[in-house]
């Protein structure tokens, strides 16, 4: 029996979406203030208009049900699912008005990419984009990286009408602290502290390469935000390659790695339980996986003979692997090199790296290494069962913030997510190929979209077909919700609007 939404449910959902739209209006104050301080008056008017639209829409939605009760799990699911879409649609208005996007669809694509921290972009002439517009792009990545619901919970925007269902609906099943609101606040505080320290270091690196102080500060801030939140957008048309700074790349990699680790494990280290960190199946799986991928990728780059010296090759290889697995999407290997110089084998390695992703409960996308670690553990246990005597019975345990039993329900849930990602990869690749693109780049781009990575072989650009843009927007949206949430939401909506069958009297 499918759960259905009642008319009251839709009113509750509308109210809390209205709360988030008003939060969007408050978030747009950041680029508005930057525009006013720097004298960018035209962008300032755009954000003033955007705030007005968000406030009007938010107020109207809240009036649908002025005093809602406590959110149920299915209502929380809908609020989270629709929130990302609504934020992308309304948040892109100032970007479209900037004149740097060929169509409203391009601006929506940019908005969805920023909120979901995918990081790919359809912006035109980005080198001359205003500081305010760039600040908004990175503000969306910052909020999206933490999670819109997490930020809202930390600010108390939902009042007391919340429970763990709203927190979990955004793909976070583990609580750093037993209290939901305190957990959200820990995530936000830890993230802000890391971004501030990262901004100081990246700004220093930008000053070192000769940037003016104001420009160095904003570039440093944007890079720190995009790195820790694994967003991947940059303010330059050539991306990270523009900076040509090894110390900056090292700082960025450290920030990316910090953002790619489960916030629960960060909390364990903060509490002094360092042994829990190194014993965790997630960390061990991540270390083994990255080591294998890095060795294989270095070997393919050596065969391609792109770089003359080994240190540069190792640095670029490490940066690419870290950016790929973390769903950050920064590229120090140009699109031309990706398509014409390195081998198809190297592309395949990066595809696998992007598909797996980082830690669960972090800012990363992809399938997640925790799921891979659990499935490998189950595979080993299954082989042991085959070789063991018929009378033998084993209880399989794994270590993830304490010892846990490896249940069949957990394995089944992980297999379902793996299957859904695989189906999404396949469908997106087939559709991309039908538009005339080669198979290898199509596969690369599809995995990049579905896993919220943002790396590109050159397919993602303003001139690509509109249906493909729409498909990629859906991929980014569904990937951020890890597919299960979105499918459950769509099924519930369809079940709600489907007419009831009449029972014939005999």
Short mmCIF file of C-alpha atoms in Angstrom, two decimals, residues 115-498:
data_model
loop_
_atom_site.label_atom_id
_atom_site.label_comp_id
_atom_site.label_asym_id
_atom_site.label_seq_id
_atom_site.Cartn_x
_atom_site.Cartn_y
_atom_site.Cartn_z
CA UNK A 115 22.95 24.14 -5.00
CA UNK A 116 23.80 20.46 -5.52
CA UNK A 117 27.56 21.28 -5.50
CA UNK A 118 27.97 19.62 -8.89
CA UNK A 119 30.11 22.50 -10.11
CA UNK A 120 29.67 22.38 -13.89
CA UNK A 121 28.76 25.68 -15.49
CA UNK A 122 27.08 27.16 -18.56
CA UNK A 123 28.17 30.73 -17.78
CA UNK A 124 29.47 32.85 -20.66
CA UNK A 125 32.38 35.28 -20.36
CA UNK A 126 32.95 34.36 -16.73
CA UNK A 127 36.25 36.28 -16.64
CA UNK A 128 34.22 39.51 -16.70
CA UNK A 129 31.47 38.44 -14.32
CA UNK A 130 30.81 40.79 -11.39
CA UNK A 131 32.15 39.95 -7.94
CA UNK A 132 28.58 39.98 -6.58
CA UNK A 133 27.38 37.39 -9.11
CA UNK A 134 30.37 35.17 -8.42
CA UNK A 135 29.76 35.55 -4.69
CA UNK A 136 26.19 34.31 -5.18
CA UNK A 137 27.39 31.28 -7.14
CA UNK A 138 29.68 30.32 -4.27
CA UNK A 139 27.11 31.18 -1.59
CA UNK A 140 24.76 28.64 -3.17
CA UNK A 141 27.56 26.06 -3.15
CA UNK A 142 28.28 26.76 0.51
CA UNK A 143 24.65 26.33 1.59
CA UNK A 144 24.15 23.34 -0.69
CA UNK A 145 27.30 21.64 0.57
CA UNK A 146 26.17 21.77 4.18
CA UNK A 147 22.64 20.88 3.14
CA UNK A 148 19.79 23.35 2.89
CA UNK A 149 17.85 21.58 5.63
CA UNK A 150 20.92 21.39 7.89
CA UNK A 151 21.46 25.15 7.59
CA UNK A 152 17.76 25.81 8.22
CA UNK A 153 17.76 23.52 11.26
CA UNK A 154 20.88 25.18 12.70
CA UNK A 155 19.15 28.57 12.43
CA UNK A 156 15.96 27.24 14.01
CA UNK A 157 13.87 28.16 10.95
CA UNK A 158 11.58 25.15 11.39
CA UNK A 159 10.97 25.88 15.07
CA UNK A 160 10.10 22.82 17.13
CA UNK A 161 8.13 21.12 14.40
CA UNK A 162 11.01 18.85 13.39
CA UNK A 163 12.33 15.42 14.17
CA UNK A 164 14.99 13.16 12.71
CA UNK A 165 12.93 12.53 9.55
CA UNK A 166 13.64 16.02 8.17
CA UNK A 167 17.36 15.67 8.88
CA UNK A 168 17.52 12.16 7.38
CA UNK A 169 15.54 13.13 4.28
CA UNK A 170 18.59 15.01 3.01
CA UNK A 171 20.70 11.83 2.93
CA UNK A 172 22.15 12.07 6.46
CA UNK A 173 21.26 9.08 8.61
CA UNK A 174 23.84 9.57 11.39
CA UNK A 175 23.60 12.08 14.22
CA UNK A 176 26.85 13.66 15.39
CA UNK A 177 25.05 14.62 18.62
CA UNK A 178 21.78 12.99 19.82
CA UNK A 179 19.86 16.25 19.42
CA UNK A 180 19.03 17.02 15.76
CA UNK A 181 19.39 20.78 16.03
CA UNK A 182 22.71 20.48 17.88
CA UNK A 183 23.95 18.09 15.20
CA UNK A 184 23.09 20.61 12.48
CA UNK A 185 24.82 23.38 14.41
CA UNK A 186 27.98 21.30 14.85
CA UNK A 187 28.12 20.69 11.10
CA UNK A 188 27.70 24.39 10.33
CA UNK A 189 30.20 25.56 12.96
CA UNK A 190 32.84 23.04 11.94
CA UNK A 191 32.37 23.95 8.30
CA UNK A 192 32.58 27.70 8.92
CA UNK A 193 35.74 27.31 11.02
CA UNK A 194 37.38 25.21 8.30
CA UNK A 195 36.35 27.64 5.55
CA UNK A 196 37.73 30.62 7.50
CA UNK A 197 41.11 28.93 8.01
CA UNK A 198 41.08 27.78 4.38
CA UNK A 199 40.30 31.32 3.19
CA UNK A 200 43.32 32.69 5.05
CA UNK A 201 45.61 30.12 3.42
CA UNK A 202 44.18 30.42 -0.09
CA UNK A 203 44.21 34.22 0.09
CA UNK A 204 47.88 34.09 1.10
CA UNK A 205 48.58 31.86 -1.90
CA UNK A 206 46.74 34.26 -4.22
CA UNK A 207 48.75 37.20 -2.84
CA UNK A 208 51.90 35.15 -3.40
CA UNK A 209 51.16 34.79 -7.13
CA UNK A 210 50.68 38.56 -7.45
CA UNK A 211 46.96 39.26 -7.11
CA UNK A 212 45.75 42.58 -5.71
CA UNK A 213 44.53 42.30 -2.07
CA UNK A 214 40.78 42.60 -2.76
CA UNK A 215 40.92 40.22 -5.70
CA UNK A 216 43.11 37.82 -3.72
CA UNK A 217 40.62 37.79 -0.83
CA UNK A 218 37.59 37.02 -2.98
CA UNK A 219 39.43 34.38 -5.01
CA UNK A 220 40.71 32.83 -1.79
CA UNK A 221 37.24 32.85 -0.23
CA UNK A 222 35.60 31.34 -3.30
CA UNK A 223 38.23 28.63 -3.61
CA UNK A 224 37.96 27.73 0.09
CA UNK A 225 34.15 27.52 -0.12
CA UNK A 226 34.19 25.47 -3.33
CA UNK A 227 36.91 23.14 -2.02
CA UNK A 228 35.51 22.27 1.41
CA UNK A 229 31.94 22.00 0.11
CA UNK A 230 33.24 19.97 -2.87
CA UNK A 231 31.43 22.38 -5.18
CA UNK A 232 34.02 22.78 -7.90
CA UNK A 233 32.97 26.06 -9.49
CA UNK A 234 35.67 28.65 -10.20
CA UNK A 235 35.70 32.31 -11.19
CA UNK A 236 38.02 31.81 -14.17
CA UNK A 237 37.34 30.32 -17.60
CA UNK A 238 40.45 28.12 -17.31
CA UNK A 239 39.52 26.95 -13.81
CA UNK A 240 42.24 25.95 -11.35
CA UNK A 241 44.78 25.87 -14.18
CA UNK A 242 44.66 29.70 -14.16
CA UNK A 243 46.51 29.94 -10.83
CA UNK A 244 49.56 27.75 -11.66
CA UNK A 245 50.41 27.55 -7.96
CA UNK A 246 51.52 24.29 -6.32
CA UNK A 247 51.02 25.52 -2.70
CA UNK A 248 47.47 26.60 -3.59
CA UNK A 249 46.71 23.18 -5.07
CA UNK A 250 47.98 21.49 -1.89
CA UNK A 251 45.77 23.68 0.34
CA UNK A 252 42.79 22.97 -1.92
CA UNK A 253 43.42 19.21 -1.71
CA UNK A 254 43.52 19.34 2.10
CA UNK A 255 40.23 21.28 2.20
CA UNK A 256 38.65 18.83 -0.23
CA UNK A 257 39.72 15.85 1.88
CA UNK A 258 38.30 17.48 5.02
CA UNK A 259 35.00 18.07 3.24
CA UNK A 260 34.96 14.50 1.94
CA UNK A 261 35.01 12.89 5.38
CA UNK A 262 31.87 12.03 7.32
CA UNK A 263 30.98 14.78 9.82
CA UNK A 264 30.41 12.06 12.43
CA UNK A 265 34.06 11.04 12.12
CA UNK A 266 35.13 14.68 12.42
CA UNK A 267 33.14 14.75 15.65
CA UNK A 268 34.91 11.64 16.93
CA UNK A 269 38.30 13.25 16.32
CA UNK A 270 37.07 16.45 18.00
CA UNK A 271 36.09 14.37 21.06
CA UNK A 272 39.58 12.83 21.14
CA UNK A 273 38.53 9.40 19.83
CA UNK A 274 41.20 9.29 17.14
CA UNK A 275 41.31 5.48 17.20
CA UNK A 276 37.67 5.41 16.04
CA UNK A 277 38.67 7.41 12.99
CA UNK A 278 41.41 5.03 11.82
CA UNK A 279 39.44 1.86 12.62
CA UNK A 280 36.39 3.00 10.67
CA UNK A 281 35.48 0.92 7.62
CA UNK A 282 34.77 4.11 5.69
CA UNK A 283 38.28 5.53 6.16
CA UNK A 284 40.00 2.21 5.48
CA UNK A 285 37.97 1.63 2.33
CA UNK A 286 38.71 5.18 1.20
CA UNK A 287 42.48 4.81 1.71
CA UNK A 288 42.64 1.49 -0.16
CA UNK A 289 40.40 2.71 -2.99
CA UNK A 290 42.28 5.98 -3.53
CA UNK A 291 45.66 4.22 -3.41
CA UNK A 292 44.63 1.79 -6.14
CA UNK A 293 43.09 4.53 -8.30
CA UNK A 294 46.08 6.86 -7.88
CA UNK A 295 48.63 4.20 -8.85
CA UNK A 296 46.60 3.22 -11.92
CA UNK A 297 46.07 6.85 -12.99
CA UNK A 298 49.76 7.73 -12.57
CA UNK A 299 50.64 4.75 -14.75
CA UNK A 300 48.32 5.93 -17.53
CA UNK A 301 49.71 9.49 -17.38
CA UNK A 302 53.26 8.15 -17.59
CA UNK A 303 52.28 6.23 -20.70
CA UNK A 304 50.71 9.35 -22.23
CA UNK A 305 53.89 11.40 -21.55
CA UNK A 306 51.96 14.62 -20.81
CA UNK A 307 54.41 15.97 -18.22
CA UNK A 308 58.18 16.26 -18.46
CA UNK A 309 59.00 15.91 -14.75
CA UNK A 310 57.76 13.38 -12.20
CA UNK A 311 56.84 15.84 -9.36
CA UNK A 312 54.43 17.74 -11.63
CA UNK A 313 52.93 14.50 -12.89
CA UNK A 314 52.38 13.19 -9.36
CA UNK A 315 50.88 16.49 -8.18
CA UNK A 316 48.48 16.74 -11.11
CA UNK A 317 47.52 13.07 -10.82
CA UNK A 318 46.86 13.34 -7.09
CA UNK A 319 44.84 16.53 -7.57
CA UNK A 320 42.70 14.97 -10.31
CA UNK A 321 41.98 11.83 -8.28
CA UNK A 322 41.12 13.83 -5.13
CA UNK A 323 38.87 16.20 -7.12
CA UNK A 324 37.16 13.26 -8.86
CA UNK A 325 36.40 10.99 -5.90
CA UNK A 326 35.24 13.91 -3.74
CA UNK A 327 32.80 15.19 -6.40
CA UNK A 328 34.60 18.55 -6.38
CA UNK A 329 35.31 18.50 -10.10
CA UNK A 330 38.30 20.86 -10.21
CA UNK A 331 40.48 20.09 -13.22
CA UNK A 332 44.21 20.69 -13.62
CA UNK A 333 44.15 18.63 -16.80
CA UNK A 334 42.58 20.68 -19.59
CA UNK A 335 39.57 19.55 -21.62
CA UNK A 336 41.79 19.30 -24.69
CA UNK A 337 44.20 16.98 -22.84
CA UNK A 338 41.27 14.93 -21.53
CA UNK A 339 39.93 14.31 -25.02
CA UNK A 340 43.04 14.11 -27.20
CA UNK A 341 46.11 13.31 -25.09
CA UNK A 342 45.35 10.97 -22.21
CA UNK A 343 44.15 7.46 -23.03
CA UNK A 344 40.62 6.10 -22.83
CA UNK A 345 41.93 3.91 -20.01
CA UNK A 346 42.73 7.01 -17.96
CA UNK A 347 39.20 8.31 -18.59
CA UNK A 348 37.79 4.97 -17.43
CA UNK A 349 39.80 5.16 -14.20
CA UNK A 350 38.43 8.63 -13.45
CA UNK A 351 34.90 7.43 -14.29
CA UNK A 352 35.19 4.68 -11.65
CA UNK A 353 36.63 7.18 -9.20
CA UNK A 354 33.77 9.64 -9.77
CA UNK A 355 31.10 6.95 -9.51
CA UNK A 356 32.17 5.74 -6.06
CA UNK A 357 32.42 9.20 -4.49
CA UNK A 358 33.43 10.11 -0.93
CA UNK A 359 32.08 9.47 2.56
CA UNK A 360 28.45 9.24 3.55
CA UNK A 361 27.30 12.17 5.67
CA UNK A 362 29.86 14.50 4.06
CA UNK A 363 29.61 17.17 1.37
CA UNK A 364 30.42 14.71 -1.43
CA UNK A 365 28.27 12.97 -4.03
CA UNK A 366 28.42 9.55 -5.67
CA UNK A 367 27.57 6.08 -4.39
CA UNK A 368 29.77 6.58 -1.26
CA UNK A 369 32.71 4.48 -0.05
CA UNK A 370 30.80 3.30 3.04
CA UNK A 371 28.38 1.42 0.82
CA UNK A 372 31.25 -0.10 -1.16
CA UNK A 373 33.02 -1.13 2.06
CA UNK A 374 29.86 -2.76 3.42
CA UNK A 375 29.21 -4.64 0.17
CA UNK A 376 32.82 -5.89 0.04
CA UNK A 377 32.48 -7.03 3.66
CA UNK A 378 29.30 -8.92 2.75
CA UNK A 379 31.03 -10.51 -0.26
CA UNK A 380 33.87 -11.78 1.94
CA UNK A 381 31.35 -13.11 4.47
CA UNK A 382 29.42 -14.87 1.69
CA UNK A 383 32.56 -16.60 0.42
CA UNK A 384 33.42 -17.68 3.97
CA UNK A 385 29.92 -19.15 4.31
CA UNK A 386 30.40 -21.18 1.14
CA UNK A 387 33.69 -22.61 2.42
CA UNK A 388 32.55 -23.17 6.03
CA UNK A 389 30.94 -26.39 7.33
CA UNK A 390 27.14 -26.56 7.04
CA UNK A 391 26.76 -26.35 10.83
CA UNK A 392 28.86 -23.17 11.14
CA UNK A 393 27.13 -19.85 11.72
CA UNK A 394 28.93 -16.52 11.72
CA UNK A 395 27.88 -13.07 12.85
CA UNK A 396 29.49 -10.46 10.60
CA UNK A 397 30.44 -7.16 12.21
CA UNK A 398 31.90 -3.97 10.81
CA UNK A 399 33.32 -0.88 12.53
CA UNK A 400 31.67 2.45 11.85
CA UNK A 401 31.66 4.72 14.90
CA UNK A 402 31.50 1.56 16.99
CA UNK A 403 30.94 -2.10 16.15
CA UNK A 404 27.79 -2.81 14.18
CA UNK A 405 26.21 -6.01 12.84
CA UNK A 406 26.11 -6.39 9.08
CA UNK A 407 22.39 -6.98 8.59
CA UNK A 408 20.67 -8.20 5.44
CA UNK A 409 18.49 -5.07 5.43
CA UNK A 410 21.59 -2.87 5.32
CA UNK A 411 23.09 -4.86 2.46
CA UNK A 412 19.80 -4.79 0.55
CA UNK A 413 19.48 -1.01 0.99
CA UNK A 414 23.03 -0.48 -0.29
CA UNK A 415 22.42 -2.73 -3.27
CA UNK A 416 19.27 -0.78 -4.15
CA UNK A 417 21.20 2.51 -4.15
CA UNK A 418 23.97 0.92 -6.23
CA UNK A 419 21.40 -0.38 -8.73
CA UNK A 420 19.65 3.00 -9.00
CA UNK A 421 22.92 4.81 -9.67
CA UNK A 422 23.83 2.18 -12.27
CA UNK A 423 20.49 2.59 -14.05
CA UNK A 424 20.86 6.38 -13.99
CA UNK A 425 24.40 6.12 -15.42
CA UNK A 426 23.17 3.85 -18.20
CA UNK A 427 20.11 5.91 -19.17
CA UNK A 428 22.03 9.21 -19.17
CA UNK A 429 24.84 7.72 -21.25
CA UNK A 430 22.43 6.30 -23.84
CA UNK A 431 20.55 9.60 -24.14
CA UNK A 432 23.82 11.55 -24.48
CA UNK A 433 25.05 9.21 -27.21
CA UNK A 434 21.81 9.66 -29.16
CA UNK A 435 22.64 13.35 -29.54
CA UNK A 436 25.74 12.41 -31.55
CA UNK A 437 28.44 12.42 -28.88
CA UNK A 438 31.10 9.70 -28.68
CA UNK A 439 30.62 6.85 -26.20
CA UNK A 440 33.59 7.48 -23.88
CA UNK A 441 32.94 11.22 -23.34
CA UNK A 442 29.22 10.49 -22.98
CA UNK A 443 29.90 7.96 -20.25
CA UNK A 444 32.30 10.36 -18.52
CA UNK A 445 29.81 13.22 -18.61
CA UNK A 446 26.93 11.04 -17.46
CA UNK A 447 28.76 9.75 -14.40
CA UNK A 448 29.87 13.30 -13.65
CA UNK A 449 26.25 14.52 -13.65
CA UNK A 450 24.67 11.60 -11.81
CA UNK A 451 27.33 11.68 -9.07
CA UNK A 452 27.32 15.51 -8.79
CA UNK A 453 30.99 15.71 -9.81
CA UNK A 454 31.17 18.52 -12.38
CA UNK A 455 34.18 17.35 -14.39
CA UNK A 456 33.73 17.60 -18.14
CA UNK A 457 35.22 16.34 -21.37
CA UNK A 458 33.72 19.24 -23.27
CA UNK A 459 30.10 18.15 -23.77
CA UNK A 460 28.75 20.44 -21.05
CA UNK A 461 28.72 23.87 -22.65
CA UNK A 462 26.08 26.51 -23.51
CA UNK A 463 25.60 25.13 -27.02
CA UNK A 464 24.57 21.60 -26.04
CA UNK A 465 20.96 20.56 -26.83
CA UNK A 466 18.24 21.80 -24.47
CA UNK A 467 16.80 18.30 -23.81
CA UNK A 468 20.25 17.24 -22.61
CA UNK A 469 20.39 20.26 -20.29
CA UNK A 470 17.03 19.25 -18.81
CA UNK A 471 18.18 15.64 -18.34
CA UNK A 472 21.36 16.78 -16.61
CA UNK A 473 19.34 19.08 -14.32
CA UNK A 474 17.22 16.09 -13.29
CA UNK A 475 20.39 14.01 -12.82
CA UNK A 476 21.91 16.61 -10.51
CA UNK A 477 18.68 16.93 -8.53
CA UNK A 478 18.19 13.18 -8.19
CA UNK A 479 21.87 12.55 -7.45
CA UNK A 480 21.85 15.03 -4.58
CA UNK A 481 18.85 13.22 -3.07
CA UNK A 482 20.48 9.82 -3.77
CA UNK A 483 17.56 8.72 -5.99
CA UNK A 484 15.68 6.76 -3.33
CA UNK A 485 14.25 9.95 -1.80
CA UNK A 486 13.16 11.31 -5.17
CA UNK A 487 11.63 8.03 -6.33
CA UNK A 488 9.72 7.64 -3.06
CA UNK A 489 8.47 11.21 -3.41
CA UNK A 490 7.33 10.76 -7.02
CA UNK A 491 5.60 7.45 -6.25
CA UNK A 492 3.71 9.03 -3.34
CA UNK A 493 2.59 11.95 -5.52
CA UNK A 494 1.43 9.65 -8.33
CA UNK A 495 -0.44 7.48 -5.81
CA UNK A 496 -2.09 10.61 -4.41
CA UNK A 497 -3.42 11.92 -7.71
CA UNK A 498 -4.34 8.54 -9.18
#
